[in-house]
Coordinates of C-alpha atoms in Angstrom, one line a residue:
M1 CA -53.8 31.2 26.7
K2 CA -57.3 32.7 26.5
S3 CA -60.3 30.3 27.2
V4 CA -63.4 32.4 27.4
N5 CA -67.1 32.0 26.6
H6 CA -68.7 34.9 24.7
K7 CA -72.3 34.9 26.0
P8 CA -74.9 37.5 27.1
F9 CA -73.6 38.6 30.5
C10 CA -75.5 37.0 33.4
L11 CA -74.7 35.4 36.7
T12 CA -75.1 31.9 35.2
A13 CA -72.8 32.9 32.2
L14 CA -70.2 34.3 34.7
A15 CA -70.3 31.2 36.8
A16 CA -69.8 29.1 33.7
V17 CA -66.9 31.2 32.6
L18 CA -65.3 30.8 36.0
T19 CA -65.6 27.3 36.2
G20 CA -64.6 26.5 32.5
A21 CA -67.9 25.1 31.6
I22 CA -69.9 25.5 28.5
V23 CA -73.0 27.7 29.0
S24 CA -74.7 27.1 25.5
G25 CA -74.8 23.3 25.2
A26 CA -76.0 22.2 22.0
G27 CA -74.8 18.6 22.0
A28 CA -72.4 19.4 24.7
A29 CA -74.6 17.3 27.3
A30 CA -74.6 14.5 24.9
M31 CA -70.7 14.8 24.2
K32 CA -69.2 11.3 23.7
P33 CA -65.5 10.3 23.6
V34 CA -64.1 9.9 20.2
T35 CA -62.8 6.5 19.6
D36 CA -60.4 4.8 17.0
K37 CA -63.5 3.2 15.5
D38 CA -65.0 6.7 14.9
I39 CA -61.9 7.8 13.2
L40 CA -61.5 4.6 11.0
S41 CA -65.2 5.0 9.8
D42 CA -65.2 8.7 9.5
Q43 CA -66.0 8.7 5.9
A44 CA -68.9 6.4 6.3
T45 CA -70.5 8.0 9.3
T46 CA -72.2 11.2 8.1
G47 CA -73.2 12.5 11.4
D48 CA -69.7 14.1 12.1
V49 CA -66.4 14.9 10.9
V50 CA -63.7 13.8 13.3
S51 CA -60.4 13.7 11.3
Y52 CA -58.7 15.7 8.8
G53 CA -59.4 14.6 5.4
L54 CA -62.9 12.8 6.3
G55 CA -61.1 9.7 7.2
P56 CA -57.5 8.2 7.7
R57 CA -57.1 7.7 4.0
A58 CA -58.1 11.4 3.7
Q59 CA -59.9 11.0 0.4
R60 CA -62.2 14.0 1.3
F61 CA -65.3 12.0 -0.2
S62 CA -68.7 12.1 1.5
P63 CA -71.4 9.7 0.9
L64 CA -74.1 12.5 1.5
K65 CA -76.0 13.5 -1.4
K66 CA -79.1 15.4 -0.4
I67 CA -76.9 18.4 -1.5
N68 CA -76.5 17.4 -5.2
K69 CA -76.5 18.7 -8.9
K70 CA -80.2 19.3 -8.9
T71 CA -80.6 20.9 -5.4
V72 CA -77.2 22.7 -4.8
K73 CA -78.3 25.8 -6.5
K74 CA -80.7 26.2 -3.5
M75 CA -77.9 26.0 -0.8
H76 CA -77.8 29.1 1.4
P77 CA -75.9 30.2 4.5
A78 CA -77.2 28.9 7.8
W79 CA -74.8 31.0 9.9
A80 CA -71.4 32.6 9.8
F81 CA -68.9 32.9 12.6
S82 CA -66.2 35.5 12.6
F83 CA -62.8 34.7 14.2
G84 CA -62.7 38.4 15.2
G85 CA -59.8 40.7 16.6
E86 CA -56.8 41.9 14.5
K87 CA -55.3 38.5 13.9
Q88 CA -56.3 37.7 10.3
R89 CA -53.9 36.5 7.7
G90 CA -54.1 33.1 6.0
Q91 CA -57.1 30.8 7.3
E92 CA -56.0 27.4 5.8
S93 CA -58.2 25.1 8.3
Q94 CA -60.4 22.3 7.8
P95 CA -63.1 22.2 10.6
L96 CA -64.2 19.2 12.7
V97 CA -67.7 18.3 13.9
K98 CA -68.6 16.2 16.7
D99 CA -71.8 16.0 18.9
G100 CA -73.1 19.5 17.8
V101 CA -69.8 21.3 18.2
M102 CA -67.4 22.5 15.6
Y103 CA -63.6 22.6 16.4
V104 CA -61.7 24.9 14.0
T105 CA -58.2 26.5 14.1
A106 CA -57.4 29.8 13.0
S107 CA -54.1 31.9 12.3
Y108 CA -51.6 32.7 14.9
S109 CA -52.4 29.3 16.7
R110 CA -55.8 29.7 17.8
M111 CA -58.6 27.2 18.4
F112 CA -62.6 28.0 18.4
A113 CA -65.3 25.8 19.5
I114 CA -68.7 26.6 17.9
D115 CA -72.4 25.5 18.3
T116 CA -73.1 23.9 15.2
H117 CA -76.9 24.9 15.6
T118 CA -76.5 28.4 16.1
G119 CA -73.0 29.5 15.1
E120 CA -72.4 30.7 18.7
E121 CA -69.0 30.6 20.3
L122 CA -68.5 28.1 23.1
W123 CA -65.0 28.8 23.9
Q124 CA -61.6 30.1 22.3
Y125 CA -58.0 29.3 23.0
D126 CA -55.1 31.6 22.0
A127 CA -51.7 30.3 22.3
R128 CA -49.0 32.4 23.8
L129 CA -46.6 32.8 21.1
P130 CA -43.1 34.2 21.5
D131 CA -42.1 37.4 19.4
N132 CA -39.4 35.5 17.4
I133 CA -41.3 32.6 15.8
M134 CA -40.2 31.9 12.0
P135 CA -43.0 30.4 9.9
C136 CA -41.8 30.6 6.4
C137 CA -45.3 30.8 4.7
D138 CA -47.6 32.8 6.9
V139 CA -49.0 32.2 10.5
V140 CA -51.5 29.6 9.3
N141 CA -52.7 26.3 10.9
R142 CA -54.5 23.6 8.8
G143 CA -56.6 21.9 11.4
A144 CA -57.1 19.8 14.6
A145 CA -57.5 16.2 15.7
L146 CA -60.1 14.7 18.1
Y147 CA -59.7 11.6 20.4
G148 CA -61.4 10.8 23.6
D149 CA -62.5 14.0 25.3
L150 CA -59.5 15.9 24.0
V151 CA -59.0 18.2 20.9
Y152 CA -55.3 18.5 19.7
F153 CA -53.5 20.9 17.4
G154 CA -50.1 22.4 16.9
T155 CA -48.6 25.8 17.4
L156 CA -46.3 28.0 15.4
D157 CA -43.6 27.7 18.2
A158 CA -43.5 24.0 17.6
K159 CA -45.5 22.8 20.5
L160 CA -48.4 20.2 20.5
V161 CA -51.4 21.2 22.7
A162 CA -54.2 18.9 24.1
L163 CA -57.3 20.8 25.1
D164 CA -60.3 19.4 27.0
R165 CA -63.3 19.4 24.3
T166 CA -65.8 20.8 26.7
T167 CA -63.9 23.8 28.3
G168 CA -61.0 24.5 26.1
K169 CA -58.6 24.2 29.1
V170 CA -55.2 22.8 28.5
R171 CA -54.8 19.2 29.7
W172 CA -51.2 18.8 28.4
K173 CA -48.6 20.6 26.2
K174 CA -45.6 19.1 24.8
R175 CA -42.6 20.9 22.9
I176 CA -42.1 19.1 19.5
E177 CA -38.8 21.0 18.7
D178 CA -36.7 24.2 19.1
Y179 CA -38.7 27.1 17.4
K180 CA -35.4 29.2 17.7
A181 CA -33.7 26.7 15.2
G182 CA -36.6 27.4 12.8
Y183 CA -38.9 24.7 13.7
S184 CA -42.8 25.2 13.7
F185 CA -46.0 23.3 13.4
T186 CA -48.9 24.1 11.3
A187 CA -50.3 20.7 10.1
A188 CA -53.5 18.9 11.5
P189 CA -52.3 16.1 13.9
Q190 CA -53.3 12.5 12.9
I191 CA -54.8 10.1 15.4
I192 CA -53.7 6.4 15.0
K193 CA -54.4 3.5 17.3
G194 CA -54.5 5.8 20.3
M195 CA -51.3 7.9 19.3
V196 CA -51.1 11.6 18.2
V197 CA -48.8 11.4 15.1
T198 CA -47.1 14.8 14.0
G199 CA -44.4 16.0 11.7
V200 CA -42.6 19.3 11.6
S201 CA -42.4 22.5 9.5
G202 CA -39.0 24.6 8.9
G203 CA -37.7 23.3 5.8
E204 CA -36.1 26.8 4.8
F205 CA -34.1 26.8 8.1
G206 CA -31.9 23.6 7.7
I207 CA -33.8 21.6 10.3
V208 CA -34.2 17.9 10.2
G209 CA -37.7 16.5 9.4
K210 CA -39.1 13.8 11.6
V211 CA -42.4 11.9 12.4
E212 CA -43.5 11.3 16.1
A213 CA -46.1 9.4 17.7
R214 CA -47.2 10.2 21.4
D215 CA -49.7 8.6 23.7
A216 CA -52.9 10.6 23.0
A217 CA -53.9 10.6 26.8
S218 CA -50.6 11.8 28.3
G219 CA -48.6 13.1 25.4
E220 CA -45.5 11.0 26.2
L221 CA -43.4 10.2 23.3
I222 CA -43.8 6.6 21.9
W223 CA -41.6 6.8 18.8
S224 CA -39.7 9.2 16.9
R225 CA -38.3 8.7 13.3
P226 CA -36.1 11.3 11.7
V227 CA -36.4 11.3 7.8
I228 CA -33.0 12.2 6.9
E229 CA -30.5 9.5 6.3
G230 CA -27.8 9.2 9.2
H231 CA -30.1 10.3 12.3
M232 CA -31.2 7.8 15.0
G233 CA -34.9 6.7 15.5
Y234 CA -36.3 5.8 18.9
L235 CA -39.0 3.6 20.3
K236 CA -40.0 3.7 23.9
G237 CA -36.9 5.6 24.8
K238 CA -34.5 3.1 23.2
E239 CA -32.6 3.4 20.0
N240 CA -34.4 1.9 16.9
G241 CA -32.1 2.1 14.0
I242 CA -30.5 4.8 12.1
T243 CA -32.5 6.1 9.2
G244 CA -31.2 4.8 6.0
G245 CA -28.7 2.5 7.7
K246 CA -25.9 5.0 8.0
A247 CA -24.9 8.6 7.2
G248 CA -23.3 9.7 4.0
K249 CA -24.7 7.3 1.4
S250 CA -26.4 10.1 -0.4
W251 CA -25.1 13.3 1.1
P252 CA -21.6 14.6 0.9
G253 CA -19.8 15.2 4.2
D254 CA -22.0 16.5 7.1
M255 CA -24.7 18.1 4.9
W256 CA -26.9 15.5 6.3
K257 CA -26.9 17.1 9.6
Q258 CA -29.0 20.0 8.4
G259 CA -30.5 18.1 5.7
G260 CA -34.1 19.5 5.7
G261 CA -36.8 17.2 4.7
A262 CA -39.6 18.9 6.8
T263 CA -42.7 16.7 7.4
W264 CA -44.8 19.8 7.4
L265 CA -48.1 18.6 5.9
G266 CA -48.7 15.5 8.0
G267 CA -49.7 12.1 6.5
T268 CA -52.4 9.5 5.7
Y269 CA -52.9 6.1 7.1
D270 CA -54.0 2.8 5.7
P271 CA -55.6 0.6 8.3
D272 CA -55.2 -2.6 6.2
S273 CA -51.4 -2.4 5.9
N274 CA -50.9 -0.4 9.2
L275 CA -48.8 2.0 7.3
I276 CA -48.5 5.8 7.8
Y277 CA -47.9 7.6 4.5
V278 CA -45.8 10.9 5.1
G279 CA -44.3 13.2 2.5
T280 CA -40.9 14.9 3.0
G281 CA -39.9 18.3 2.2
N282 CA -36.9 19.8 0.3
P283 CA -33.2 19.0 1.0
A284 CA -31.4 21.9 2.5
P285 CA -30.0 24.2 1.1
W286 CA -32.1 24.8 -2.0
N287 CA -28.6 25.2 -3.8
S288 CA -28.3 21.7 -4.9
H289 CA -24.6 22.1 -6.1
T290 CA -23.7 22.2 -2.4
R291 CA -25.1 18.6 -1.9
P292 CA -24.4 16.3 -4.8
G293 CA -26.4 12.9 -4.4
D294 CA -30.0 11.9 -4.2
N295 CA -30.3 13.3 -0.5
L296 CA -32.5 10.7 0.8
Y297 CA -35.2 10.7 2.1
T298 CA -36.0 14.2 1.0
A299 CA -38.7 14.9 -1.6
S300 CA -40.1 11.6 -1.1
R301 CA -43.1 9.6 0.1
L302 CA -42.5 7.3 3.3
A303 CA -44.4 4.2 4.3
I304 CA -43.8 4.0 8.2
D305 CA -44.9 1.2 10.3
A306 CA -47.4 2.6 13.0
D307 CA -46.3 0.5 15.6
T308 CA -42.6 0.9 15.5
G309 CA -41.8 3.9 13.6
K310 CA -39.7 1.9 11.2
I311 CA -39.7 3.0 7.5
V312 CA -41.0 0.2 5.4
W313 CA -40.4 1.8 2.0
H314 CA -39.8 4.9 0.2
F315 CA -40.4 6.7 -3.2
Q316 CA -38.3 9.7 -4.3
T317 CA -40.3 12.0 -6.5
T318 CA -37.5 14.5 -7.1
P319 CA -34.1 13.0 -6.4
H320 CA -31.4 15.9 -5.7
D321 CA -34.0 18.4 -5.8
G322 CA -32.8 21.8 -7.1
W323 CA -36.2 23.6 -7.5
D324 CA -37.9 23.3 -4.0
F325 CA -40.3 20.9 -5.1
D326 CA -40.5 19.1 -1.8
G327 CA -42.5 15.8 -1.8
V328 CA -44.9 16.7 1.0
N329 CA -48.1 16.4 -0.9
E330 CA -50.6 13.8 0.4
L331 CA -50.4 10.2 -0.8
I332 CA -54.0 8.9 -0.9
P333 CA -54.8 5.2 -0.8
F334 CA -57.5 4.1 -3.0
D335 CA -58.5 0.8 -5.0
Y336 CA -59.2 0.2 -8.5
K337 CA -59.9 -3.0 -10.7
H338 CA -57.4 -4.1 -13.3
R339 CA -58.1 -7.3 -15.3
G340 CA -60.6 -8.4 -12.7
K341 CA -58.3 -7.9 -9.9
T342 CA -58.2 -5.3 -7.2
V343 CA -55.1 -3.0 -7.1
K344 CA -54.4 -1.4 -3.8
A345 CA -53.0 1.8 -4.9
A346 CA -52.2 5.2 -3.6
A347 CA -51.9 8.4 -5.6
T348 CA -50.1 11.8 -5.1
A349 CA -49.8 15.0 -7.2
D350 CA -46.4 16.3 -6.6
R351 CA -45.1 20.0 -6.5
N352 CA -42.9 18.8 -9.5
G353 CA -45.8 18.8 -12.0
F354 CA -46.2 14.9 -12.2
F355 CA -48.9 12.7 -10.8
Y356 CA -47.9 9.4 -9.5
V357 CA -49.9 6.1 -8.8
L358 CA -48.0 3.5 -6.5
E359 CA -48.7 0.1 -5.2
R360 CA -49.3 1.2 -1.5
T361 CA -48.0 -2.0 0.4
K362 CA -44.6 -2.1 -1.4
G363 CA -44.2 1.2 -2.9
K364 CA -43.8 0.0 -6.5
F365 CA -44.3 2.6 -9.2
I366 CA -47.3 1.8 -11.3
R367 CA -47.6 5.0 -13.5
G368 CA -47.0 8.5 -13.7
F369 CA -47.9 11.4 -15.9
P370 CA -47.9 15.3 -16.0
F371 CA -50.9 17.0 -14.7
V372 CA -49.6 20.6 -15.4
K373 CA -48.5 22.1 -18.9
N374 CA -45.2 23.0 -20.1
I375 CA -42.7 21.4 -17.7
T376 CA -39.3 22.2 -18.2
W377 CA -37.1 20.6 -15.7
A378 CA -37.9 17.0 -16.7
K379 CA -38.7 15.2 -20.0
G380 CA -40.6 12.8 -18.3
L381 CA -40.4 9.6 -15.9
D382 CA -38.6 6.4 -16.5
K383 CA -40.0 2.8 -16.0
N384 CA -39.2 3.3 -12.2
G385 CA -40.8 6.7 -11.9
R386 CA -37.5 8.5 -11.7
P387 CA -37.5 11.8 -13.5
L388 CA -35.6 12.3 -16.8
T389 CA -34.2 15.7 -15.9
T390 CA -33.4 18.0 -18.9
E391 CA -29.8 19.1 -19.5
D392 CA -30.4 22.8 -19.0
G393 CA -33.1 22.7 -16.6
R394 CA -31.1 23.0 -13.1
P395 CA -30.3 26.3 -12.1
G396 CA -26.4 26.9 -12.4
N397 CA -23.6 26.6 -9.9
P398 CA -22.4 30.0 -8.6
S399 CA -19.0 28.9 -8.1
E400 CA -18.7 28.5 -11.8
S401 CA -19.8 32.1 -12.3
A402 CA -17.6 35.1 -13.2
D403 CA -18.0 36.7 -9.7
G404 CA -18.8 33.5 -7.7
K405 CA -22.1 35.2 -6.3
Q406 CA -24.8 34.0 -8.7
G407 CA -25.1 31.0 -10.7
K408 CA -26.9 30.8 -14.2
K409 CA -30.5 31.7 -14.1
V410 CA -33.0 29.3 -15.6
F411 CA -36.9 29.8 -16.2
S412 CA -38.5 26.6 -14.8
V413 CA -42.0 25.2 -14.9
P414 CA -43.6 24.6 -12.5
S415 CA -42.5 27.2 -10.1
F416 CA -41.3 26.2 -6.5
L417 CA -44.9 26.7 -5.2
G418 CA -45.7 23.7 -7.5
G419 CA -48.1 22.2 -9.9
K420 CA -50.0 21.5 -6.5
N421 CA -49.0 22.8 -3.2
W422 CA -50.4 21.8 0.2
M423 CA -54.0 22.1 -0.7
P424 CA -55.5 18.5 -0.6
M425 CA -57.1 17.0 -3.5
A426 CA -60.2 14.7 -3.1
Y427 CA -61.1 11.3 -4.6
N428 CA -64.8 10.3 -5.6
H429 CA -65.8 6.7 -5.2
N430 CA -68.4 6.9 -7.9
T431 CA -66.6 8.8 -10.7
G432 CA -63.1 7.2 -10.0
L433 CA -61.5 10.6 -10.5
F434 CA -59.1 12.7 -8.4
Y435 CA -60.1 16.4 -8.1
V436 CA -56.6 18.3 -8.1
P437 CA -56.3 21.8 -7.2
S438 CA -53.4 22.8 -9.4
N439 CA -51.5 26.1 -10.6
E440 CA -49.9 26.8 -14.0
W441 CA -46.8 29.1 -13.3
G442 CA -43.1 29.2 -13.8
M443 CA -40.1 30.9 -12.2
D444 CA -37.0 32.4 -12.7
I445 CA -34.5 30.8 -10.3
W446 CA -30.8 31.1 -9.6
N447 CA -28.4 29.8 -7.0
E448 CA -26.1 31.7 -4.6
P449 CA -23.5 30.9 -2.1
I450 CA -24.7 29.7 1.4
S451 CA -23.7 28.5 4.7
Y452 CA -25.7 27.2 7.6
K453 CA -26.4 29.3 10.6
K454 CA -29.0 28.2 13.3
G455 CA -32.3 30.0 13.0
A456 CA -31.4 31.7 9.6
A457 CA -32.8 31.1 6.2
Y458 CA -30.9 28.4 4.5
L459 CA -31.8 28.8 0.7
G460 CA -28.8 29.7 -1.4
A461 CA -31.2 30.7 -4.0
G462 CA -33.3 33.5 -5.6
F463 CA -36.6 33.3 -7.5
T464 CA -39.3 35.2 -9.2
I465 CA -42.6 33.5 -9.9
K466 CA -44.4 34.4 -13.2
P467 CA -47.6 33.2 -14.8
I468 CA -47.3 31.2 -17.9
F469 CA -50.8 32.0 -19.3
D470 CA -52.4 35.5 -19.4
D471 CA -56.0 34.4 -18.7
Y472 CA -55.5 32.0 -15.7
I473 CA -53.1 30.4 -13.0
G474 CA -55.5 28.2 -11.0
S475 CA -56.7 25.1 -12.6
L476 CA -58.9 22.5 -10.9
K477 CA -58.5 19.3 -12.8
A478 CA -60.5 16.0 -12.8
V479 CA -57.6 13.3 -13.3
D480 CA -58.2 9.7 -14.2
P481 CA -55.6 7.9 -12.2
V482 CA -55.8 4.8 -14.1
N483 CA -55.3 6.0 -17.7
G484 CA -53.6 9.4 -17.0
K485 CA -56.3 11.5 -18.7
I486 CA -57.5 14.8 -17.7
K487 CA -61.4 14.5 -17.8
W488 CA -62.2 18.2 -17.3
E489 CA -60.7 21.6 -16.1
F490 CA -62.0 24.5 -14.3
K491 CA -59.8 27.5 -14.8
N492 CA -59.4 30.5 -12.3
N493 CA -57.6 33.7 -12.7
A494 CA -55.9 33.7 -9.3
P495 CA -53.9 30.7 -8.0
L496 CA -55.8 28.0 -6.2
W497 CA -54.8 27.7 -2.7
A498 CA -57.8 25.7 -1.2
G499 CA -58.6 22.1 -0.4
V500 CA -61.3 20.3 -2.4
L501 CA -64.4 18.1 -1.2
T502 CA -66.3 15.8 -3.4
T503 CA -69.6 14.0 -2.5
A504 CA -72.0 11.2 -3.7
G505 CA -74.2 14.0 -4.7
D506 CA -71.9 14.2 -7.9
L507 CA -70.5 17.6 -6.8
V508 CA -66.8 19.0 -6.1
F509 CA -66.5 21.9 -4.0
I510 CA -63.6 24.2 -3.9
G511 CA -62.9 27.9 -2.7
T512 CA -60.9 30.6 -4.7
P513 CA -58.7 33.6 -3.5
E514 CA -61.4 35.7 -5.1
G515 CA -63.6 34.7 -2.3
Y516 CA -66.0 32.4 -4.1
L517 CA -67.1 29.0 -3.1
Y518 CA -67.9 26.9 -6.0
G519 CA -70.0 23.8 -6.5
L520 CA -69.1 21.9 -9.6
D521 CA -70.5 18.9 -11.6
A522 CA -68.2 16.1 -10.7
N523 CA -68.5 14.7 -14.2
S524 CA -68.3 17.7 -16.2
G525 CA -66.9 20.5 -14.2
E526 CA -69.7 22.6 -15.0
V527 CA -70.3 25.3 -12.2
L528 CA -73.7 24.6 -10.5
Y529 CA -73.2 27.0 -7.4
K530 CA -71.2 30.1 -6.6
F531 CA -71.2 32.0 -3.3
Q532 CA -69.1 35.3 -2.4
T533 CA -67.7 34.8 1.2
G534 CA -65.9 38.3 1.4
S535 CA -62.4 37.1 1.6
G536 CA -60.3 34.5 -0.2
I537 CA -60.7 30.9 0.5
V538 CA -57.6 28.8 1.3
G539 CA -59.3 26.4 3.7
S540 CA -60.8 22.9 3.1
P541 CA -64.6 22.4 3.1
I542 CA -66.4 19.6 4.9
T543 CA -69.8 18.4 5.0
W544 CA -72.1 16.4 7.6
E545 CA -75.6 15.6 8.6
Q546 CA -77.4 17.2 11.4
D547 CA -81.1 16.9 12.4
G548 CA -81.9 15.2 8.9
E549 CA -80.2 18.1 7.1
Q550 CA -76.9 18.2 4.9
Y551 CA -74.6 20.9 6.2
L552 CA -71.4 22.3 4.4
S553 CA -68.8 24.5 6.0
V554 CA -65.6 26.2 4.8
V555 CA -63.4 28.9 6.3
S556 CA -62.7 32.0 4.4
G557 CA -59.6 34.2 4.9
W558 CA -57.1 35.2 2.5
G559 CA -53.4 34.6 3.1
G560 CA -50.9 31.8 2.8
A561 CA -47.7 31.6 0.9
V562 CA -48.9 33.2 -2.4
P563 CA -49.2 37.0 -1.4
L564 CA -45.8 36.3 0.7
W565 CA -43.6 34.4 -2.0
G566 CA -45.7 35.0 -5.2
G567 CA -43.3 37.4 -7.0
E568 CA -45.2 38.7 -10.1
V569 CA -48.2 36.4 -9.4
A570 CA -48.6 38.3 -6.0
K571 CA -49.5 41.5 -8.0
R572 CA -52.5 39.6 -9.4
V573 CA -54.0 39.1 -5.9
N574 CA -52.8 42.2 -4.2
F575 CA -56.2 43.7 -4.0
L576 CA -57.7 40.8 -2.0
N577 CA -58.9 41.4 1.6
Q578 CA -57.9 39.4 4.6
G579 CA -60.6 37.9 6.8
G580 CA -61.4 35.0 9.1
T581 CA -65.0 33.6 8.9
V582 CA -66.5 30.2 9.1
W583 CA -69.4 30.0 6.5
T584 CA -71.9 27.2 7.1
F585 CA -74.6 26.3 4.3
K586 CA -77.6 24.0 3.9
L587 CA -80.6 23.5 1.9
P588 CA -84.1 25.2 2.7
K589 CA -86.3 22.9 4.9
S590 CA -88.9 23.0 2.4

């Protein structure tokens, strides 16, 4: 661990480093504890950003509008901060801001505190990582959480770390799981009712997905809920019911014991119903012929009681997933009017290419529709939202092939990286639209024999990702969740891999692998702003108000799954440079 303060050398600075104090204290002296109220009202309070997604519902909407359609063209950099060193790779983080300090995570499990007035580093924490970590999709970290006087984040060796917000010193550290079995942790933790709520990564290694809640002050475990049928949950150290009631209902034999379902993207929270909404990943292995059945609760959205860790309802988007579509994408609560009544809904854009609207208290399917083009694996959804799979859409069983080594290859749309992957969408209260970062691509996919070995990849499949259009892959879409129509589409040559921010200034912000930060008209999709950051953007932008001015920040640094898993698509972006910079913008004071 490194916790240092990069300041001009002087005796005062040296003393501060030795005592762990912050030398440059813009806002530090006035640092206040982050409360549950602060987190619940994060979207409405514009002077800070204290949670991942700008509030527990993660709608990524800000009521700020000083930067708007008329003024955004004047937006310019206020400062830029480099993560430095040789540790670049993908920078998928969303920063947090509180009391004049920005907290931002970086690749290789690093955390920085930055003075938001000057862009100057206050402290840095580097996790000591073992040599044999096994992250599937780059050495990324998507963000932190704030509560009290602590800042929390996860590490690639599956630990949860709580740091002192002022000094960057470790206050406590807890092991989430065994990294040698393939577990890791890349998502931003959630803070819910004084608890730190986490999931796990590692779906390609035959792990078992779970959601856990720990006391924010001590890190002690309060409840644990595995998401695979047959595994026991716990509440305050006591058994709390087997997930799904018993083993084997939707899994053959003992396949549930290494069933996958990684909860690698975290979740959202609805304070009205006290439900945590968490998505679950692919069943293991990818070769679906080894595990006939629906394989609950993989490729699903789960509603979990925040107090007990009990599963209240589930909705499975891809039963018996044979394409690695997962089901982890965020489920965002929102309300809309129907025949004069308020509908308490939630929406998700799934990797499988379909957009779903659910009733969020019971999980009832309201509607679903495709949001990407040329879907091959399913003809549509039935009245309950279950996919109507095509007869020849599933890759073949290798045991039925002549040599028993490779099943029939199929071309499938979308690819396993999805119509939408991890990158969070945003919901604008004024337009009533979701802004969905999507990709138009397909894949050749085939199955192979596979057996489980602890710590080894557990796929049983091969694949090659291919574009389906010559002129673009990335597509930011404005989706109406009520009528299923796409109001506008912004096309991009390279795949989109960054999160979205939308504001009351009628703007939508997103970054591209080519390095551009775009500001678009929320109603029409017209490009109103464009700035080159020097490296690909795969992080999520934020905005806040400081000293009467509106600021906007985004992390730039190309990487993530696309250059690692992208097949023919990776060739389209192989010229892009890595990086690691926080860019912060504002309007001129005049």
